[in-house]
């Protein structure tokens, strides 16, 4: 039985959406602390295998920024049993695909394969969790790959520059302030011992979640995962000690000059952490303000004032306090000061006048449709299960989100705009053409 369509969800008023979209999941924990989630779904002859770790850039230390992401690259260098040069051949030769990602809170690895290949990926993932090879020449080689990634995605990319500066401007004491990719200085300083320590401490079964979603037999998957993973010992994970970001008392501004033809401006505010009720209202507010060509910012700055070529707004929630931001890409020759004045006018309207019923309904439809669409594939289901288990230690939180979006009122939108989008708590980051 597949997921209900959005029309099905919208037309039902007798049961909660959480009940309509819920699907069966087998959850268990091994003696070494590894959490395993299995969702059996034979709608297509494929499955998605995710292994996530509760470690991201916020767990790094000053002088070693970028270590979490750098180490993610090393996980593809292989073991004696599955050398790095054979790893991709094994996955792709069996009709699969794979990748990984690192952010501020967690690191995830995923593989999509045809049904019947579960023993292969369980063998590979459990093996590299404990038997990873560390070769100095390969670390040095990968260091250059990561540095090139930094040049390409941050230093020579306007949006990458904005994104990095946004976090270093909004956060002054919390580790969210440093870049996930790390600084060049810290990447050069990372040693083999740093990598080994990071691997030993954080890549432990009791710091990880394994998710299988798709065409597998739950009983067989449970037996297989238990057989391969249960012999891996748990590790002592240091308790995180993060300093709460102090309340911002005055607006901040960062200006960067680059060889560009037009200005790009980001305006950001500190917002609540994932799972809090206000996050859902801020999501919908961001959609009304800047999502798509019918949003307020687009109609004002792109259509009417002809100041910008594009606008966007988003609420980026994380394990701890996140950010709400808007990004304005101005047309060549247009003033960032003028654009910011019109932007502030739009924020003022959000703070003083309730949004219309039509705007709120459209925002809910867009956000909820996107959420339901993300659950239409086994890979999407696996990702949501892993994300909610990592953040809340309870994958079933994912089934509550749509009801929480539907509970947001026009008054909630105005309330969060007044609570979080306060002028003195504003951070402006702008990339301007060189004079």
Coordinates of C-alpha atoms in Angstrom, one line a residue:
X1 CA 0.0 0.0 0.0
X2 CA 1.5 3.3 -1.1
X3 CA 1.4 6.7 0.6
X4 CA -1.8 8.7 0.3
X5 CA -1.8 11.5 -2.3
X6 CA -1.9 15.1 -1.2
X7 CA -5.6 15.2 -2.4
X8 CA -6.4 12.3 -0.2
X9 CA -4.8 14.0 2.8
X10 CA -6.5 17.3 2.1
X11 CA -10.0 15.7 1.8
X12 CA -9.9 13.8 5.0
X13 CA -11.0 15.5 8.2
X14 CA -11.6 12.5 10.5
X15 CA -8.1 11.3 11.2
X16 CA -4.8 13.2 11.7
X17 CA -2.4 13.5 8.8
X18 CA 0.2 11.8 11.0
X19 CA -2.0 8.6 11.0
X20 CA -2.6 8.8 7.2
X21 CA 1.1 9.0 6.3
X22 CA 2.5 6.7 8.9
X23 CA 4.2 3.5 7.6
X24 CA 5.5 0.5 9.5
X25 CA 9.0 0.6 10.9
X26 CA 10.9 -2.0 12.9
X27 CA 13.2 -0.3 15.4
X28 CA 15.8 -2.0 17.5
X29 CA 19.1 -1.4 19.2
X30 CA 22.1 -3.7 19.4
X31 CA 24.0 -4.3 22.6
X32 CA 26.8 -1.9 21.4
X33 CA 24.2 1.0 21.1
X34 CA 23.7 0.9 17.3
X35 CA 20.1 2.0 16.5
X36 CA 18.6 0.2 13.5
X37 CA 15.4 1.2 11.6
X38 CA 13.9 -1.1 8.9
X39 CA 11.0 -0.2 6.7
X40 CA 9.9 -3.0 4.3
X41 CA 8.4 -1.6 1.1
X42 CA 8.2 -3.8 -2.0
X43 CA 6.5 -1.2 -4.3
X44 CA 9.8 -1.2 -6.3
X45 CA 12.6 -3.8 -6.5
X46 CA 15.1 -1.5 -4.8
X47 CA 16.2 -0.4 -1.3
X48 CA 18.1 2.5 0.3
X49 CA 20.7 2.0 3.0
X50 CA 21.7 4.9 5.2
X51 CA 24.3 5.0 7.9
X52 CA 24.4 8.4 9.8
X53 CA 26.6 9.6 12.6
X54 CA 25.9 12.2 15.3
X55 CA 29.0 14.2 14.4
X56 CA 29.3 17.3 12.3
X57 CA 31.4 20.4 12.2
X58 CA 30.1 21.7 15.5
X59 CA 32.0 18.8 17.2
X60 CA 35.4 20.0 15.9
X61 CA 37.9 22.1 17.8
X62 CA 39.4 25.5 16.9
X63 CA 42.4 24.9 14.8
X64 CA 40.9 21.7 13.3
X65 CA 37.8 23.1 11.4
X66 CA 36.8 21.0 8.5
X67 CA 37.8 17.7 10.1
X68 CA 34.3 16.1 9.9
X69 CA 34.0 16.8 6.2
X70 CA 37.6 15.9 5.5
X71 CA 37.1 12.6 7.2
X72 CA 33.9 11.9 5.2
X73 CA 36.2 11.8 2.1
X74 CA 38.6 9.4 3.8
X75 CA 35.8 6.9 4.4
X76 CA 35.9 6.1 0.7
X77 CA 39.5 5.1 0.8
X78 CA 38.6 1.6 1.8
X79 CA 39.8 -1.3 3.9
X80 CA 42.0 -4.3 3.3
X81 CA 38.8 -6.3 2.5
X82 CA 37.3 -3.6 0.2
X83 CA 40.1 -1.3 -1.0
X84 CA 39.1 2.2 -2.1
X85 CA 39.8 1.6 -5.7
X86 CA 37.3 -1.3 -5.7
X87 CA 34.6 0.4 -3.6
X88 CA 32.9 2.3 -6.4
X89 CA 33.2 -0.7 -8.8
X90 CA 31.4 -2.9 -6.3
X91 CA 28.5 -0.6 -5.8
X92 CA 28.1 0.5 -9.4
X93 CA 28.9 -3.0 -10.8
X94 CA 25.9 -4.2 -8.8
X95 CA 23.6 -1.5 -10.2
X96 CA 23.9 0.8 -7.3
X97 CA 24.7 4.4 -6.5
X98 CA 26.1 6.1 -3.3
X99 CA 27.2 9.3 -1.8
X100 CA 27.7 11.1 1.5
X101 CA 27.3 14.5 3.1
X102 CA 28.4 16.5 6.2
X103 CA 26.7 19.4 7.8
X104 CA 27.0 21.1 11.2
X105 CA 25.2 18.5 13.2
X106 CA 25.7 15.1 11.5
X107 CA 27.3 13.1 8.7
X108 CA 25.5 10.6 6.5
X109 CA 26.4 7.9 4.0
X110 CA 23.8 6.3 1.7
X111 CA 23.7 3.6 -0.9
X112 CA 20.8 2.7 -3.2
X113 CA 20.8 -0.8 -4.6
X114 CA 18.6 -3.4 -6.3
X115 CA 16.8 -5.8 -4.0
X116 CA 18.9 -8.8 -3.1
X117 CA 22.1 -6.8 -2.5
X118 CA 21.6 -6.1 1.2
X119 CA 24.4 -8.5 2.2
X120 CA 26.9 -6.6 0.1
X121 CA 26.2 -3.2 1.6
X122 CA 26.0 -4.4 5.1
X123 CA 29.4 -6.1 4.7
X124 CA 30.9 -2.9 3.2
X125 CA 29.5 -0.5 5.7
X126 CA 30.2 -2.5 8.8
X127 CA 33.7 -3.3 7.6
X128 CA 34.7 0.4 7.0
X129 CA 33.2 1.3 10.4
X130 CA 36.1 -0.5 12.1
X131 CA 38.8 -1.4 9.6
X132 CA 39.4 1.8 7.6
X133 CA 42.9 2.1 6.2
X134 CA 44.9 5.2 7.0
X135 CA 47.6 5.9 4.4
X136 CA 49.5 9.2 4.5
X137 CA 49.8 9.6 0.8
X138 CA 46.0 9.2 0.4
X139 CA 45.3 11.6 3.2
X140 CA 47.6 14.2 1.5
X141 CA 45.9 13.6 -1.9
X142 CA 42.4 13.9 -0.4
X143 CA 43.5 17.1 1.4
X144 CA 44.1 18.7 -1.9
X145 CA 40.7 17.5 -3.2
X146 CA 39.0 19.1 -0.2
X147 CA 40.9 22.4 -0.6
X148 CA 39.9 22.5 -4.2
X149 CA 36.3 21.9 -3.2
X150 CA 36.6 24.9 -0.8
X151 CA 38.0 27.1 -3.6
X152 CA 35.3 26.0 -6.0
X153 CA 32.3 26.1 -3.7
X154 CA 33.2 29.0 -1.4
X155 CA 36.1 31.2 -2.3
X156 CA 35.1 31.5 -6.0
X157 CA 31.4 31.3 -5.6
X158 CA 29.2 34.2 -4.5
X159 CA 26.6 32.1 -2.8
X160 CA 29.2 30.0 -1.1
X161 CA 30.9 33.2 0.2
X162 CA 27.6 34.5 1.4
X163 CA 26.7 31.2 3.2
X164 CA 30.1 31.1 5.0
X165 CA 29.9 34.7 6.1
X166 CA 26.3 34.4 7.2
X167 CA 27.2 31.9 9.9
X168 CA 30.4 33.7 11.0
X169 CA 28.3 36.9 11.3
X170 CA 25.3 35.5 13.1
X171 CA 27.3 33.2 15.5
X172 CA 30.0 34.7 17.7
X173 CA 30.6 31.9 20.2
X174 CA 28.9 28.8 19.1
X175 CA 30.8 26.4 16.8
X176 CA 28.2 26.8 14.1
X177 CA 30.2 29.9 13.3
X178 CA 33.0 28.1 11.5
X179 CA 32.6 26.6 8.0
X180 CA 31.8 22.9 7.4
X181 CA 34.5 22.7 4.8
X182 CA 37.1 24.2 7.2
X183 CA 39.7 26.9 6.7
X184 CA 42.7 26.4 4.4
X185 CA 45.0 26.7 7.4
X186 CA 43.1 24.1 9.4
X187 CA 42.9 21.7 6.4
X188 CA 46.7 21.9 6.0
X189 CA 47.2 21.3 9.8
X190 CA 45.0 18.2 10.0
X191 CA 47.2 15.2 10.7
X192 CA 46.8 11.4 10.5
X193 CA 46.5 11.2 14.3
X194 CA 43.7 13.8 14.2
X195 CA 41.9 11.5 11.7
X196 CA 42.5 8.4 13.7
X197 CA 41.2 10.0 16.9
X198 CA 38.1 11.4 15.1
X199 CA 37.4 7.9 13.7
X200 CA 37.8 6.2 17.0
X201 CA 35.7 8.6 19.0
X202 CA 32.8 9.5 16.7
X203 CA 32.5 6.6 14.2
X204 CA 31.2 4.3 16.9
X205 CA 28.0 2.1 16.7
X206 CA 26.6 3.9 19.7
X207 CA 26.9 7.2 17.8
X208 CA 25.3 5.9 14.7
X209 CA 21.9 5.1 13.1
X210 CA 21.4 2.5 10.3
X211 CA 18.3 2.8 8.2
X212 CA 17.1 0.3 5.6
X213 CA 14.0 1.2 3.5
X214 CA 12.7 -0.7 0.5
X215 CA 12.5 -4.2 -0.9
X216 CA 14.1 -6.2 1.9
X217 CA 12.8 -8.9 4.3
X218 CA 12.7 -7.4 7.8
X219 CA 13.5 -10.6 9.6
X220 CA 16.5 -11.3 7.3
X221 CA 17.7 -7.7 7.4
X222 CA 17.6 -7.7 11.2
X223 CA 19.6 -11.0 11.4
X224 CA 22.2 -9.8 8.9
X225 CA 22.8 -6.4 10.5
X226 CA 23.0 -8.0 14.0
X227 CA 25.5 -10.5 12.7
X228 CA 27.8 -8.0 11.1
X229 CA 27.5 -5.0 13.5
X230 CA 27.1 -6.6 17.0
X231 CA 30.8 -7.5 17.2
X232 CA 31.9 -3.8 16.8
X233 CA 32.6 -2.4 20.3
X234 CA 30.9 0.8 21.6
X235 CA 33.1 3.8 22.3
X236 CA 33.1 6.5 25.0
X237 CA 31.5 9.5 23.3
X238 CA 32.4 12.8 25.0
X239 CA 29.4 14.8 26.0
X240 CA 29.1 17.9 23.8
X241 CA 29.7 21.2 25.6
X242 CA 28.3 24.0 23.5
X243 CA 27.9 27.6 24.6
X244 CA 24.6 29.1 23.9
X245 CA 24.8 32.0 21.5
X246 CA 24.2 35.2 23.6
X247 CA 21.3 37.5 22.6
X248 CA 22.3 39.9 19.9
X249 CA 22.0 43.5 21.1
X250 CA 22.8 45.4 17.9
X251 CA 22.6 44.9 14.1
X252 CA 25.7 43.4 12.4
X253 CA 27.0 43.9 8.9
X254 CA 29.7 42.2 6.9
X255 CA 30.7 43.6 3.5
X256 CA 32.9 41.6 1.1
X257 CA 34.2 43.0 -2.2
X258 CA 34.7 40.7 -5.1
X259 CA 35.1 40.7 -8.9
X260 CA 31.3 40.6 -9.6
X261 CA 29.0 42.7 -11.7
X262 CA 26.1 42.9 -9.2
X263 CA 25.5 43.0 -5.5
X264 CA 24.2 40.0 -3.5
X265 CA 22.7 40.6 -0.1
X266 CA 21.7 38.2 2.7
X267 CA 19.7 39.3 5.8
X268 CA 19.6 36.8 8.6
X269 CA 18.3 36.3 12.1
X270 CA 18.9 33.7 14.8
X271 CA 15.9 31.3 15.1
X272 CA 14.8 28.4 17.3
X273 CA 16.2 24.9 17.0
X274 CA 14.6 22.0 15.1
X275 CA 11.4 20.5 16.6
X276 CA 10.2 23.7 18.3
X277 CA 6.7 24.9 17.4
X278 CA 7.9 28.3 16.2
X279 CA 10.0 26.6 13.5
X280 CA 6.9 25.6 11.6
X281 CA 5.5 29.1 11.7
X282 CA 8.8 30.5 10.5
X283 CA 8.9 28.0 7.7
X284 CA 5.5 29.2 6.4
X285 CA 6.4 32.8 7.0
X286 CA 9.6 32.3 4.9
X287 CA 7.5 30.7 2.1
X288 CA 5.1 33.7 2.1
X289 CA 8.0 36.2 2.1
X290 CA 10.3 34.7 -0.5
X291 CA 9.5 31.3 -1.9
X292 CA 8.8 31.4 -5.6
X293 CA 7.7 34.0 -8.2
X294 CA 4.4 34.8 -6.4
X295 CA 6.1 35.6 -3.0
X296 CA 6.0 39.1 -1.6
X297 CA 9.7 39.7 -2.1
X298 CA 9.7 38.6 -5.7
X299 CA 6.6 40.6 -6.6
X300 CA 8.1 43.7 -4.9
X301 CA 11.8 43.6 -5.7
X302 CA 11.8 41.7 -9.0
X303 CA 8.5 42.6 -10.7
X304 CA 7.6 46.0 -9.5
X305 CA 10.8 47.8 -8.4
X306 CA 13.1 46.0 -10.9
X307 CA 15.9 46.0 -8.3
X308 CA 16.6 42.3 -8.1
X309 CA 16.9 39.4 -10.5
X310 CA 16.0 36.8 -7.9
X311 CA 15.0 36.6 -4.2
X312 CA 14.6 33.7 -1.7
X313 CA 13.8 33.2 1.9
X314 CA 14.2 30.1 4.2
X315 CA 14.2 28.9 7.8
X316 CA 17.3 26.7 8.4
X317 CA 16.7 24.8 11.6
X318 CA 19.4 22.7 13.2
X319 CA 20.0 20.7 16.4
X320 CA 20.6 24.0 18.2
X321 CA 19.5 27.5 17.3
X322 CA 19.3 27.9 13.5
X323 CA 18.9 30.9 11.1
X324 CA 16.1 32.5 9.1
X325 CA 17.4 34.4 6.1
X326 CA 16.5 36.0 2.8
X327 CA 18.9 36.4 -0.1
X328 CA 18.5 39.2 -2.7
X329 CA 20.5 39.0 -6.0
X330 CA 20.4 42.6 -7.3
X331 CA 20.6 43.7 -10.9
X332 CA 23.9 45.3 -12.0
X333 CA 24.1 48.9 -10.8
X334 CA 21.3 48.6 -8.3
X335 CA 21.9 49.9 -4.8
X336 CA 21.9 47.4 -1.9
X337 CA 20.8 50.2 0.4
X338 CA 17.7 50.8 -1.6
X339 CA 16.9 47.1 -1.8
X340 CA 17.4 46.7 1.9
X341 CA 14.9 49.5 2.6
X342 CA 12.2 47.8 0.5
X343 CA 13.1 44.5 2.2
X344 CA 12.6 46.1 5.6
X345 CA 9.2 47.4 4.4
X346 CA 8.1 43.9 3.7
X347 CA 9.3 42.7 7.2
X348 CA 7.4 45.6 8.8
X349 CA 4.2 44.4 7.0
X350 CA 4.7 40.9 8.4
X351 CA 5.1 42.3 11.9
X352 CA 2.1 44.6 11.8
X353 CA -0.5 43.1 9.5
X354 CA -1.8 39.5 9.5
X355 CA -1.1 37.6 6.2
X356 CA -4.1 36.8 4.2
X357 CA -6.0 33.5 4.4
X358 CA -5.0 32.9 0.7
X359 CA -1.3 33.4 1.4
X360 CA -1.3 31.1 4.4
X361 CA -3.2 28.4 2.6
X362 CA -0.8 28.6 -0.4
X363 CA 2.2 28.4 1.9
X364 CA 0.8 25.4 3.7
X365 CA 0.0 23.7 0.4
X366 CA 3.5 24.3 -1.0
X367 CA 5.4 23.2 2.2
X368 CA 3.2 20.2 2.9
X369 CA 3.2 19.0 -0.7
X370 CA 7.0 19.2 -0.7
X371 CA 7.1 17.1 2.5
X372 CA 4.7 14.5 1.1
X373 CA 6.6 14.3 -2.2
X374 CA 9.9 13.6 -0.3
X375 CA 8.2 10.5 1.1
X376 CA 7.3 9.0 -2.3
X377 CA 10.6 7.1 -2.7
X378 CA 12.3 4.7 -0.4
X379 CA 15.4 6.9 -0.4
X380 CA 13.3 9.8 0.7
X381 CA 11.7 7.8 3.5
X382 CA 15.1 6.5 4.6
X383 CA 16.5 10.0 4.8
X384 CA 13.6 11.4 6.9
X385 CA 13.8 8.4 9.2
X386 CA 17.5 8.9 9.7
X387 CA 17.2 12.7 10.1
X388 CA 14.5 12.5 12.8
X389 CA 16.2 9.6 14.7
X390 CA 19.5 11.6 14.7
X391 CA 18.0 14.9 15.8
X392 CA 15.3 13.6 18.2
X393 CA 16.2 10.0 18.9
X394 CA 12.7 9.2 17.6
X395 CA 12.1 8.7 13.9
X396 CA 8.3 8.9 14.4
X397 CA 8.6 12.7 14.9
X398 CA 8.5 12.8 11.1
X399 CA 4.9 11.8 11.0
X400 CA 3.8 14.8 13.2
X401 CA 5.2 17.6 11.0
X402 CA 2.2 18.0 8.7
X403 CA -0.2 18.4 11.6
X404 CA 2.1 20.9 13.1
X405 CA 2.2 23.0 9.9
X406 CA -1.6 22.8 9.6
X407 CA -1.9 24.1 13.2
X408 CA -0.1 27.4 12.3
X409 CA -2.4 30.4 12.3
X410 CA -2.1 34.0 10.8
X411 CA -1.5 35.2 14.4
X412 CA 1.4 32.8 14.7
X413 CA 3.0 34.2 11.6
X414 CA 2.8 37.7 13.0
X415 CA 3.9 36.6 16.4
X416 CA 7.1 34.9 15.2
X417 CA 7.9 37.9 12.9
X418 CA 7.8 40.2 15.9
X419 CA 9.7 37.7 18.1
X420 CA 12.6 36.8 15.8
X421 CA 12.8 39.4 12.9
X422 CA 13.8 42.2 15.3
X423 CA 15.9 45.0 13.8
X424 CA 18.6 44.9 16.5
X425 CA 19.0 41.1 15.9
X426 CA 19.6 41.5 12.2
X427 CA 22.8 40.5 10.4
X428 CA 23.4 41.8 6.9
X429 CA 26.0 40.1 4.7
X430 CA 26.7 41.7 1.3
X431 CA 29.0 40.8 -1.6
X432 CA 29.5 44.0 -3.6
X433 CA 31.5 44.7 -6.8
X434 CA 35.0 46.0 -6.3
X435 CA 35.2 49.8 -6.5

